[in-house]
Short mmCIF file of N, CA and C in Angstrom, two decimals:
data_model
loop_
_atom_site.label_atom_id
_atom_site.label_comp_id
_atom_site.label_asym_id
_atom_site.label_seq_id
_atom_site.Cartn_x
_atom_site.Cartn_y
_atom_site.Cartn_z
N MET A 1 134.09 115.14 193.53
CA MET A 1 134.72 114.07 194.28
C MET A 1 135.75 113.40 193.36
N SER A 2 136.94 113.25 193.83
CA SER A 2 137.97 112.62 193.02
C SER A 2 137.96 111.11 193.23
N GLU A 3 138.40 110.42 192.21
CA GLU A 3 138.45 108.97 192.30
C GLU A 3 139.80 108.56 192.87
N GLY A 4 139.80 107.74 193.88
CA GLY A 4 141.04 107.29 194.50
C GLY A 4 141.26 105.82 194.28
N LYS A 5 142.42 105.39 194.64
CA LYS A 5 142.75 103.98 194.53
C LYS A 5 143.36 103.54 195.85
N MET A 6 142.87 102.44 196.36
CA MET A 6 143.37 101.91 197.62
C MET A 6 144.13 100.62 197.34
N GLN A 7 145.32 100.50 197.89
CA GLN A 7 146.09 99.27 197.73
C GLN A 7 145.62 98.25 198.74
N ILE A 8 145.38 97.05 198.28
CA ILE A 8 144.94 95.96 199.13
C ILE A 8 146.00 94.88 199.05
N TYR A 9 146.48 94.44 200.20
CA TYR A 9 147.50 93.39 200.20
C TYR A 9 146.97 92.13 199.53
N PHE A 10 147.85 91.46 198.81
CA PHE A 10 147.56 90.24 198.06
C PHE A 10 146.60 90.52 196.90
N TRP A 11 146.53 91.76 196.45
CA TRP A 11 145.68 92.18 195.34
C TRP A 11 146.22 93.49 194.82
N ASP A 12 145.68 94.04 193.81
CA ASP A 12 146.05 95.36 193.29
C ASP A 12 147.53 95.50 192.99
N GLY A 13 148.14 94.46 192.48
CA GLY A 13 149.52 94.58 192.04
C GLY A 13 150.57 94.34 193.10
N ILE A 14 150.18 94.13 194.34
CA ILE A 14 151.17 93.80 195.37
C ILE A 14 151.32 92.29 195.35
N ARG A 15 152.49 91.84 195.01
CA ARG A 15 152.77 90.41 194.91
C ARG A 15 153.77 90.05 195.99
N PRO A 16 153.33 89.49 197.09
CA PRO A 16 154.23 89.22 198.21
C PRO A 16 155.47 88.45 197.82
N SER A 17 155.34 87.47 196.93
CA SER A 17 156.51 86.66 196.59
C SER A 17 157.53 87.44 195.78
N LEU A 18 157.11 88.52 195.11
CA LEU A 18 158.04 89.31 194.31
C LEU A 18 158.40 90.63 194.96
N ASP A 19 157.39 91.33 195.50
CA ASP A 19 157.62 92.67 196.05
C ASP A 19 158.22 92.63 197.46
N PHE A 20 157.97 91.56 198.18
CA PHE A 20 158.48 91.43 199.54
C PHE A 20 159.15 90.07 199.72
N PRO A 21 160.19 89.77 198.95
CA PRO A 21 160.80 88.44 199.05
C PRO A 21 161.30 88.16 200.46
N GLY A 22 160.97 86.97 200.92
CA GLY A 22 161.42 86.56 202.25
C GLY A 22 160.54 87.06 203.38
N ARG A 23 159.54 87.89 203.09
CA ARG A 23 158.70 88.42 204.17
C ARG A 23 157.34 87.74 204.25
N TYR A 24 156.89 87.13 203.17
CA TYR A 24 155.60 86.46 203.19
C TYR A 24 155.77 85.12 203.89
N PRO A 25 155.13 84.91 205.04
CA PRO A 25 155.38 83.71 205.83
C PRO A 25 154.94 82.42 205.15
N GLY A 26 154.09 82.50 204.12
CA GLY A 26 153.63 81.29 203.46
C GLY A 26 154.66 80.66 202.55
N CYS A 27 155.66 81.40 202.14
CA CYS A 27 156.67 80.87 201.21
C CYS A 27 157.86 80.31 201.99
N ARG A 28 157.63 79.22 202.67
CA ARG A 28 158.69 78.56 203.42
C ARG A 28 158.62 77.07 203.13
N PRO A 29 159.17 76.62 202.03
CA PRO A 29 159.10 75.19 201.71
C PRO A 29 159.68 74.35 202.85
N ARG A 30 158.92 73.34 203.24
CA ARG A 30 159.37 72.46 204.32
C ARG A 30 158.52 71.18 204.27
N VAL A 31 159.02 70.16 204.93
CA VAL A 31 158.31 68.88 205.01
C VAL A 31 158.15 68.52 206.47
N ARG A 32 156.96 68.05 206.81
CA ARG A 32 156.68 67.62 208.18
C ARG A 32 155.99 66.26 208.11
N GLU A 33 156.42 65.35 208.96
CA GLU A 33 155.77 64.05 209.05
C GLU A 33 154.96 64.00 210.33
N ASP A 34 153.69 63.66 210.19
CA ASP A 34 152.82 63.49 211.34
C ASP A 34 152.68 61.99 211.57
N GLU A 35 153.47 61.48 212.50
CA GLU A 35 153.50 60.03 212.78
C GLU A 35 152.15 59.53 213.26
N GLU A 36 151.48 60.32 214.10
CA GLU A 36 150.20 59.90 214.67
C GLU A 36 149.14 59.68 213.59
N LYS A 37 149.09 60.59 212.62
CA LYS A 37 148.07 60.50 211.57
C LYS A 37 148.57 59.77 210.33
N GLY A 38 149.87 59.48 210.25
CA GLY A 38 150.42 58.78 209.10
C GLY A 38 150.43 59.63 207.84
N ILE A 39 150.70 60.94 208.01
CA ILE A 39 150.66 61.89 206.89
C ILE A 39 152.03 62.54 206.72
N VAL A 40 152.42 62.74 205.45
CA VAL A 40 153.58 63.56 205.12
C VAL A 40 153.02 64.87 204.58
N CYS A 41 153.43 65.99 205.18
CA CYS A 41 152.94 67.32 204.81
C CYS A 41 154.07 68.08 204.13
N GLU A 42 153.88 68.42 202.86
CA GLU A 42 154.87 69.21 202.12
C GLU A 42 154.27 70.60 201.91
N TYR A 43 154.88 71.59 202.53
CA TYR A 43 154.34 72.95 202.49
C TYR A 43 155.06 73.79 201.43
N ASP A 44 154.28 74.64 200.76
CA ASP A 44 154.80 75.60 199.78
C ASP A 44 155.61 74.94 198.67
N VAL A 45 155.03 73.91 198.09
CA VAL A 45 155.62 73.24 196.94
C VAL A 45 155.44 74.16 195.73
N THR A 46 156.52 74.43 195.02
CA THR A 46 156.45 75.31 193.85
C THR A 46 155.95 74.53 192.64
N ILE A 47 154.96 75.10 191.96
CA ILE A 47 154.44 74.53 190.72
C ILE A 47 154.64 75.58 189.64
N ARG A 48 155.39 75.22 188.62
CA ARG A 48 155.65 76.15 187.52
C ARG A 48 154.57 75.95 186.45
N MET A 49 153.83 77.02 186.14
CA MET A 49 152.77 76.95 185.14
C MET A 49 153.39 77.02 183.74
N SER A 50 152.61 76.74 182.72
CA SER A 50 153.13 76.69 181.34
C SER A 50 153.68 78.04 180.87
N ASP A 51 153.21 79.15 181.46
CA ASP A 51 153.71 80.47 181.07
C ASP A 51 154.85 80.95 181.96
N GLY A 52 155.34 80.08 182.86
CA GLY A 52 156.47 80.42 183.71
C GLY A 52 156.10 80.94 185.09
N ILE A 53 154.83 81.28 185.30
CA ILE A 53 154.38 81.77 186.61
C ILE A 53 154.51 80.65 187.63
N ARG A 54 154.92 81.01 188.86
CA ARG A 54 155.02 80.04 189.95
C ARG A 54 153.83 80.19 190.88
N ILE A 55 153.17 79.07 191.17
CA ILE A 55 152.15 79.06 192.20
C ILE A 55 152.62 78.10 193.28
N PHE A 56 151.99 78.18 194.46
CA PHE A 56 152.43 77.37 195.59
C PHE A 56 151.29 76.51 196.11
N ALA A 57 151.64 75.31 196.55
CA ALA A 57 150.65 74.37 197.06
C ALA A 57 151.17 73.68 198.31
N ASP A 58 150.24 73.26 199.15
CA ASP A 58 150.55 72.37 200.26
C ASP A 58 150.05 71.00 199.85
N VAL A 59 150.92 70.00 199.95
CA VAL A 59 150.59 68.64 199.51
C VAL A 59 150.65 67.73 200.73
N PHE A 60 149.56 67.02 200.97
CA PHE A 60 149.47 66.07 202.08
C PHE A 60 149.27 64.70 201.47
N ARG A 61 150.10 63.74 201.90
CA ARG A 61 150.01 62.41 201.32
C ARG A 61 150.18 61.36 202.41
N PRO A 62 149.69 60.14 202.13
CA PRO A 62 149.91 59.07 203.10
C PRO A 62 151.41 58.82 203.26
N LYS A 63 151.82 58.44 204.46
CA LYS A 63 153.23 58.18 204.71
C LYS A 63 153.71 56.95 203.95
N LYS A 64 152.83 55.98 203.77
CA LYS A 64 153.20 54.75 203.07
C LYS A 64 153.43 55.07 201.59
N GLU A 65 154.58 54.62 201.06
CA GLU A 65 154.91 54.85 199.65
C GLU A 65 153.87 54.21 198.74
N GLY A 66 153.62 54.83 197.61
CA GLY A 66 152.68 54.28 196.64
C GLY A 66 152.13 55.37 195.74
N ARG A 67 151.27 54.95 194.82
CA ARG A 67 150.58 55.89 193.93
C ARG A 67 149.16 56.05 194.44
N TYR A 68 148.73 57.30 194.58
CA TYR A 68 147.41 57.59 195.14
C TYR A 68 146.68 58.62 194.29
N PRO A 69 145.35 58.53 194.24
CA PRO A 69 144.60 59.60 193.57
C PRO A 69 144.68 60.88 194.40
N ALA A 70 144.52 62.01 193.73
CA ALA A 70 144.63 63.30 194.42
C ALA A 70 143.30 64.03 194.46
N LEU A 71 143.05 64.69 195.58
CA LEU A 71 141.92 65.61 195.74
C LEU A 71 142.51 67.01 195.69
N LEU A 72 142.08 67.81 194.72
CA LEU A 72 142.64 69.14 194.51
C LEU A 72 141.67 70.21 195.00
N ALA A 73 142.12 71.04 195.93
CA ALA A 73 141.32 72.17 196.43
C ALA A 73 141.91 73.44 195.83
N TRP A 74 141.13 74.11 194.98
CA TRP A 74 141.62 75.26 194.23
C TRP A 74 140.54 76.34 194.31
N GLY A 75 140.79 77.40 195.05
CA GLY A 75 139.81 78.47 195.17
C GLY A 75 140.47 79.76 195.57
N PRO A 76 139.73 80.86 195.56
CA PRO A 76 140.32 82.17 195.81
C PRO A 76 140.80 82.37 197.24
N TYR A 77 140.42 81.50 198.15
CA TYR A 77 140.76 81.70 199.56
C TYR A 77 142.14 81.17 199.91
N GLY A 78 142.76 80.42 199.03
CA GLY A 78 144.10 79.93 199.28
C GLY A 78 144.14 78.63 200.04
N LYS A 79 145.34 78.24 200.39
CA LYS A 79 145.60 76.93 200.98
C LYS A 79 145.72 76.95 202.49
N HIS A 80 145.40 78.06 203.10
CA HIS A 80 145.66 78.24 204.52
C HIS A 80 144.48 77.85 205.40
N VAL A 81 144.81 77.47 206.61
CA VAL A 81 143.80 77.19 207.62
C VAL A 81 143.21 78.53 208.06
N PRO A 82 141.87 78.62 208.22
CA PRO A 82 141.27 79.90 208.64
C PRO A 82 141.86 80.38 209.96
N PHE A 83 142.09 81.67 210.05
CA PHE A 83 142.68 82.21 211.27
C PHE A 83 141.64 82.43 212.36
N ASN A 84 140.38 82.53 212.00
CA ASN A 84 139.33 82.73 212.99
C ASN A 84 138.14 81.87 212.58
N GLU A 85 138.06 80.71 213.17
CA GLU A 85 137.02 79.74 212.81
C GLU A 85 135.61 80.32 212.94
N ALA A 86 135.37 81.16 213.93
CA ALA A 86 134.03 81.72 214.15
C ALA A 86 133.60 82.62 212.99
N SER A 87 134.55 83.23 212.30
CA SER A 87 134.22 84.11 211.18
C SER A 87 133.85 83.34 209.92
N PHE A 88 134.25 82.08 209.85
CA PHE A 88 134.01 81.28 208.65
C PHE A 88 133.38 79.95 209.04
N PRO A 89 132.10 79.95 209.41
CA PRO A 89 131.47 78.68 209.79
C PRO A 89 131.46 77.71 208.62
N ARG A 90 131.63 76.45 208.92
CA ARG A 90 131.75 75.42 207.87
C ARG A 90 130.44 74.67 207.66
N SER A 91 129.40 75.39 207.41
CA SER A 91 128.09 74.80 207.09
C SER A 91 127.66 73.77 208.13
N GLY A 92 127.86 74.10 209.38
CA GLY A 92 127.41 73.23 210.44
C GLY A 92 128.40 72.17 210.87
N VAL A 93 129.57 72.09 210.25
CA VAL A 93 130.59 71.13 210.66
C VAL A 93 131.31 71.69 211.87
N SER A 94 131.32 70.94 212.94
CA SER A 94 131.98 71.39 214.16
C SER A 94 133.49 71.46 213.97
N PRO A 95 134.14 72.53 214.46
CA PRO A 95 135.60 72.62 214.37
C PRO A 95 136.30 71.44 215.05
N ASP A 96 135.63 70.81 216.01
CA ASP A 96 136.21 69.65 216.70
C ASP A 96 136.37 68.45 215.76
N GLU A 97 135.63 68.43 214.66
CA GLU A 97 135.70 67.32 213.71
C GLU A 97 136.78 67.51 212.66
N LEU A 98 137.45 68.66 212.67
CA LEU A 98 138.45 68.97 211.65
C LEU A 98 139.85 68.99 212.26
N SER A 99 140.84 68.66 211.45
CA SER A 99 142.22 68.67 211.93
C SER A 99 142.86 70.04 211.72
N GLU A 100 144.05 70.19 212.22
CA GLU A 100 144.80 71.44 212.06
C GLU A 100 145.27 71.63 210.62
N TYR A 101 145.08 70.63 209.76
CA TYR A 101 145.53 70.71 208.37
C TYR A 101 144.43 71.16 207.40
N CYS A 102 143.21 71.24 207.87
CA CYS A 102 142.07 71.49 206.99
C CYS A 102 141.98 72.96 206.58
N ALA A 103 142.17 73.23 205.28
CA ALA A 103 142.07 74.59 204.75
C ALA A 103 140.60 74.97 204.56
N PHE A 104 140.35 76.26 204.47
CA PHE A 104 138.99 76.76 204.28
C PHE A 104 138.40 76.19 202.98
N GLU A 105 137.25 75.57 203.10
CA GLU A 105 136.54 74.95 201.98
C GLU A 105 137.36 73.86 201.28
N GLY A 106 138.25 73.23 202.01
CA GLY A 106 139.06 72.16 201.43
C GLY A 106 138.83 70.85 202.15
N PRO A 107 139.23 69.73 201.52
CA PRO A 107 139.12 68.43 202.18
C PRO A 107 140.14 68.32 203.32
N ASP A 108 139.77 67.61 204.35
CA ASP A 108 140.64 67.47 205.52
C ASP A 108 141.66 66.35 205.28
N PRO A 109 142.95 66.70 205.19
CA PRO A 109 143.97 65.67 204.95
C PRO A 109 143.98 64.57 206.01
N ALA A 110 143.67 64.90 207.25
CA ALA A 110 143.68 63.89 208.31
C ALA A 110 142.58 62.85 208.11
N TYR A 111 141.55 63.19 207.37
CA TYR A 111 140.49 62.24 207.04
C TYR A 111 140.83 61.47 205.77
N TRP A 112 141.27 62.17 204.72
CA TRP A 112 141.44 61.56 203.41
C TRP A 112 142.75 60.81 203.22
N CYS A 113 143.84 61.28 203.76
CA CYS A 113 145.13 60.60 203.55
C CYS A 113 145.14 59.17 204.08
N PRO A 114 144.63 58.91 205.29
CA PRO A 114 144.60 57.52 205.76
C PRO A 114 143.71 56.61 204.90
N LYS A 115 142.82 57.20 204.11
CA LYS A 115 141.95 56.42 203.23
C LYS A 115 142.58 56.24 201.84
N GLY A 116 143.84 56.68 201.67
CA GLY A 116 144.55 56.45 200.41
C GLY A 116 144.45 57.56 199.39
N TYR A 117 144.33 58.80 199.83
CA TYR A 117 144.27 59.94 198.92
C TYR A 117 145.37 60.94 199.25
N VAL A 118 145.79 61.67 198.23
CA VAL A 118 146.68 62.82 198.40
C VAL A 118 145.78 64.05 198.36
N VAL A 119 146.00 65.01 199.26
CA VAL A 119 145.24 66.26 199.26
C VAL A 119 146.19 67.38 198.86
N VAL A 120 145.79 68.16 197.85
CA VAL A 120 146.59 69.27 197.36
C VAL A 120 145.79 70.56 197.52
N ASN A 121 146.27 71.46 198.36
CA ASN A 121 145.64 72.77 198.56
C ASN A 121 146.51 73.82 197.89
N VAL A 122 145.92 74.60 197.00
CA VAL A 122 146.67 75.52 196.15
C VAL A 122 146.38 76.98 196.47
N ASP A 123 147.43 77.81 196.40
CA ASP A 123 147.25 79.26 196.31
C ASP A 123 147.21 79.55 194.82
N PRO A 124 146.03 79.82 194.25
CA PRO A 124 145.95 79.99 192.80
C PRO A 124 146.70 81.23 192.31
N ARG A 125 146.81 81.32 191.03
CA ARG A 125 147.50 82.43 190.36
C ARG A 125 147.08 83.77 190.95
N GLY A 126 148.09 84.53 191.41
CA GLY A 126 147.86 85.87 191.92
C GLY A 126 147.34 85.96 193.35
N ALA A 127 147.06 84.84 193.99
CA ALA A 127 146.55 84.85 195.36
C ALA A 127 147.66 84.49 196.34
N TRP A 128 147.65 85.15 197.46
CA TRP A 128 148.62 84.93 198.52
C TRP A 128 150.04 85.03 197.96
N GLY A 129 150.84 83.99 198.07
CA GLY A 129 152.23 84.09 197.62
C GLY A 129 152.44 83.70 196.17
N SER A 130 151.40 83.23 195.49
CA SER A 130 151.57 82.80 194.10
C SER A 130 151.67 84.00 193.17
N GLU A 131 152.43 83.82 192.11
CA GLU A 131 152.64 84.90 191.15
C GLU A 131 151.47 84.99 190.17
N GLY A 132 151.44 86.06 189.40
CA GLY A 132 150.44 86.23 188.35
C GLY A 132 149.31 87.15 188.77
N GLU A 133 148.33 87.27 187.90
CA GLU A 133 147.17 88.12 188.14
C GLU A 133 146.02 87.27 188.64
N HIS A 134 145.39 87.71 189.71
CA HIS A 134 144.25 87.01 190.30
C HIS A 134 142.98 87.60 189.70
N THR A 135 142.19 86.78 189.04
CA THR A 135 140.94 87.27 188.45
C THR A 135 139.79 86.40 188.90
N PHE A 136 138.60 86.98 188.90
CA PHE A 136 137.39 86.24 189.26
C PHE A 136 136.46 86.21 188.05
N MET A 137 135.81 85.10 187.86
CA MET A 137 134.79 84.93 186.82
C MET A 137 135.26 85.41 185.46
N SER A 138 136.43 84.99 185.08
CA SER A 138 136.96 85.35 183.77
C SER A 138 137.27 84.07 183.00
N PRO A 139 137.35 84.16 181.68
CA PRO A 139 137.62 82.95 180.90
C PRO A 139 139.03 82.42 181.14
#
């Protein structure tokens, strides 16, 4: 039996932000204001790491100007809202209690921003549209 290699999107050396520029839908920097919830949503904010690698984050902040503490959600699943809620149950939290901004395993901006917090959801190094190598359980 020969050993094969299977390419997996967003892994195995395929870097959407570099190999498919302009095709990865997550890399579209934009700002949206949600008047009803009082939130400013900044999507795909570029963060340059100390080694030059670019990662991307969605930043949600209160509309009112000021300095606020930040809640940082950083995990292998990225900054995106789950595409199929039934496949990823939230430990008994009803989907009706979450906003359209709540990323998988992340704090809900619609809950935290009105209470005076900034929520930052990150696509870590090598995941989704962020550059670099994605590793698990490494130093």
